[in-house]
Short mmCIF file of C-alpha atoms in Angstrom, two decimals:
data_model
loop_
_atom_site.label_atom_id
_atom_site.label_comp_id
_atom_site.label_asym_id
_atom_site.label_seq_id
_atom_site.Cartn_x
_atom_site.Cartn_y
_atom_site.Cartn_z
CA MET A 644 -2.84 3.89 23.21
CA ALA A 645 -1.10 4.25 19.84
CA ALA A 646 -2.99 3.17 16.74
CA THR A 647 -1.54 0.22 14.88
CA ASN A 648 -0.99 0.39 11.16
CA THR A 649 -1.18 -3.30 10.32
CA GLN A 650 -0.47 -4.11 6.70
CA THR A 651 -2.08 -7.13 5.05
CA LEU A 652 -0.49 -9.52 2.56
CA LEU A 653 -2.63 -11.87 0.48
CA LEU A 654 -0.69 -15.05 -0.18
CA LEU A 655 -1.79 -16.98 -3.27
CA PRO A 656 0.36 -20.15 -3.27
CA GLY A 657 -0.96 -21.51 -6.56
CA ASP A 658 0.26 -24.82 -7.94
CA GLY A 659 3.36 -26.95 -8.44
CA ILE A 660 6.26 -25.46 -6.53
CA GLY A 661 4.22 -22.34 -5.69
CA PRO A 662 3.04 -23.52 -2.24
CA GLU A 663 6.57 -24.54 -1.24
CA VAL A 664 8.06 -21.20 -2.30
CA THR A 665 5.32 -19.07 -0.77
CA GLU A 666 5.54 -20.98 2.51
CA GLU A 667 9.19 -19.96 2.77
CA ALA A 668 8.20 -16.38 1.97
CA ARG A 669 5.64 -16.59 4.80
CA ARG A 670 8.37 -17.71 7.20
CA VAL A 671 10.64 -14.82 6.18
CA ALA A 672 7.78 -12.32 6.45
CA ALA A 673 6.87 -13.57 9.92
CA HIS A 674 10.48 -13.09 11.00
CA ILE A 675 11.10 -9.63 9.54
CA ALA A 676 7.57 -8.21 9.84
CA PRO A 677 5.85 -9.95 12.77
CA ASP A 678 2.95 -7.47 12.69
CA LEU A 679 2.17 -8.25 9.05
CA ALA A 680 -1.25 -9.87 8.70
CA ILE A 681 -1.07 -12.71 6.18
CA GLU A 682 -4.18 -14.05 4.51
CA GLU A 683 -4.17 -17.00 2.13
CA ALA A 684 -6.48 -18.11 -0.68
CA PHE A 685 -6.73 -20.68 -3.45
CA PHE A 686 -5.55 -19.53 -6.88
CA GLY A 687 -4.83 -21.19 -10.21
CA GLY A 688 -5.30 -24.91 -10.72
CA VAL A 689 -6.04 -25.67 -7.08
CA SER A 690 -8.81 -23.05 -7.17
CA TYR A 691 -10.13 -24.57 -10.37
CA ASP A 692 -10.20 -28.01 -8.75
CA ASN A 693 -12.03 -26.71 -5.66
CA PHE A 694 -14.34 -24.07 -7.12
CA GLY A 695 -14.44 -24.57 -10.91
CA THR A 696 -12.59 -21.32 -11.60
CA PRO A 697 -8.92 -20.31 -11.29
CA LEU A 698 -9.88 -17.04 -9.56
CA THR A 699 -13.05 -16.70 -7.50
CA ASP A 700 -14.90 -13.42 -7.07
CA ASP A 701 -14.14 -13.63 -3.34
CA VAL A 702 -10.38 -13.78 -3.94
CA MET A 703 -10.60 -10.87 -6.38
CA ALA A 704 -12.50 -8.82 -3.80
CA ARG A 705 -9.91 -9.67 -1.14
CA ALA A 706 -7.12 -8.70 -3.56
CA HIS A 707 -8.62 -5.22 -3.85
CA LYS A 708 -8.60 -4.75 -0.06
CA VAL A 709 -5.07 -5.88 0.89
CA ASP A 710 -1.83 -3.92 0.82
CA ALA A 711 0.18 -6.48 -1.18
CA ILE A 712 -0.20 -9.81 -2.95
CA LEU A 713 2.40 -12.55 -3.29
CA MET A 714 1.66 -15.27 -5.83
CA GLY A 715 3.28 -18.60 -6.40
CA ALA A 716 3.42 -20.49 -9.69
CA VAL A 717 0.19 -21.46 -11.42
CA GLY A 718 -0.55 -24.36 -13.71
CA GLY A 719 1.15 -27.67 -14.29
CA PRO A 720 0.77 -30.95 -16.17
CA LYS A 721 -2.57 -31.71 -14.52
CA TRP A 722 -4.12 -28.66 -16.21
CA ASP A 723 -2.19 -28.64 -19.52
CA ASP A 724 -5.03 -29.68 -21.82
CA PRO A 725 -5.18 -26.95 -24.52
CA ALA A 726 -8.81 -27.89 -25.19
CA ALA A 727 -9.82 -27.41 -21.55
CA LYS A 728 -12.71 -25.06 -20.84
CA ASP A 729 -10.54 -23.10 -18.42
CA ARG A 730 -6.88 -23.03 -17.43
CA PRO A 731 -5.04 -21.88 -14.27
CA GLU A 732 -3.26 -19.10 -16.14
CA ARG A 733 -6.58 -17.38 -16.77
CA GLY A 734 -6.72 -16.62 -13.04
CA LEU A 735 -3.40 -14.79 -13.26
CA LEU A 736 -4.56 -12.77 -16.26
CA ALA A 737 -7.89 -11.95 -14.60
CA LEU A 738 -6.13 -10.82 -11.42
CA ARG A 739 -3.79 -8.56 -13.39
CA LYS A 740 -6.68 -7.07 -15.35
CA GLY A 741 -8.91 -6.66 -12.31
CA LEU A 742 -6.20 -4.84 -10.37
CA GLY A 743 -4.93 -2.86 -13.35
CA VAL A 744 -1.38 -4.18 -12.95
CA PHE A 745 0.76 -5.75 -15.63
CA ALA A 746 4.28 -5.94 -14.26
CA ASN A 747 5.91 -9.28 -13.68
CA LEU A 748 9.05 -8.39 -11.77
CA ARG A 749 11.71 -11.03 -11.33
CA PRO A 750 15.23 -10.63 -10.05
CA ALA A 751 17.88 -10.77 -12.74
CA ILE A 752 21.63 -10.42 -13.05
CA LEU A 753 23.17 -8.80 -16.09
CA TYR A 754 26.68 -10.01 -16.63
CA PRO A 755 28.80 -7.38 -18.44
CA GLU A 756 29.99 -10.01 -20.92
CA LEU A 757 26.38 -10.63 -22.01
CA ALA A 758 25.14 -7.02 -22.02
CA ASN A 759 25.28 -6.79 -25.82
CA ALA A 760 23.12 -9.92 -26.12
CA SER A 761 20.32 -8.45 -23.98
#
């Protein structure tokens, strides 16, 4: 019997439009990589509402064990109080620091006409 090399993705839907977007990503992943194991966890404002912190120690530990992480948006009007003890964005910053990653890659198009303005 051949050994399987299952990869694991941790899906962190987050808040606002994040769950909608990450659900579509889940559907695409299931179609193109049916052997991909997908785990999901609370992150951001929804984590704060459920656990009192935007990033639990359990989610951080899981993040260290998986092969990839896909995050949705965090934050929103519900959590916009600048005087709040904690904010959803702190979970994103803590995850980046804890994993030693700082890139925020987003697709972009550079139109030749605007190259000098970039």
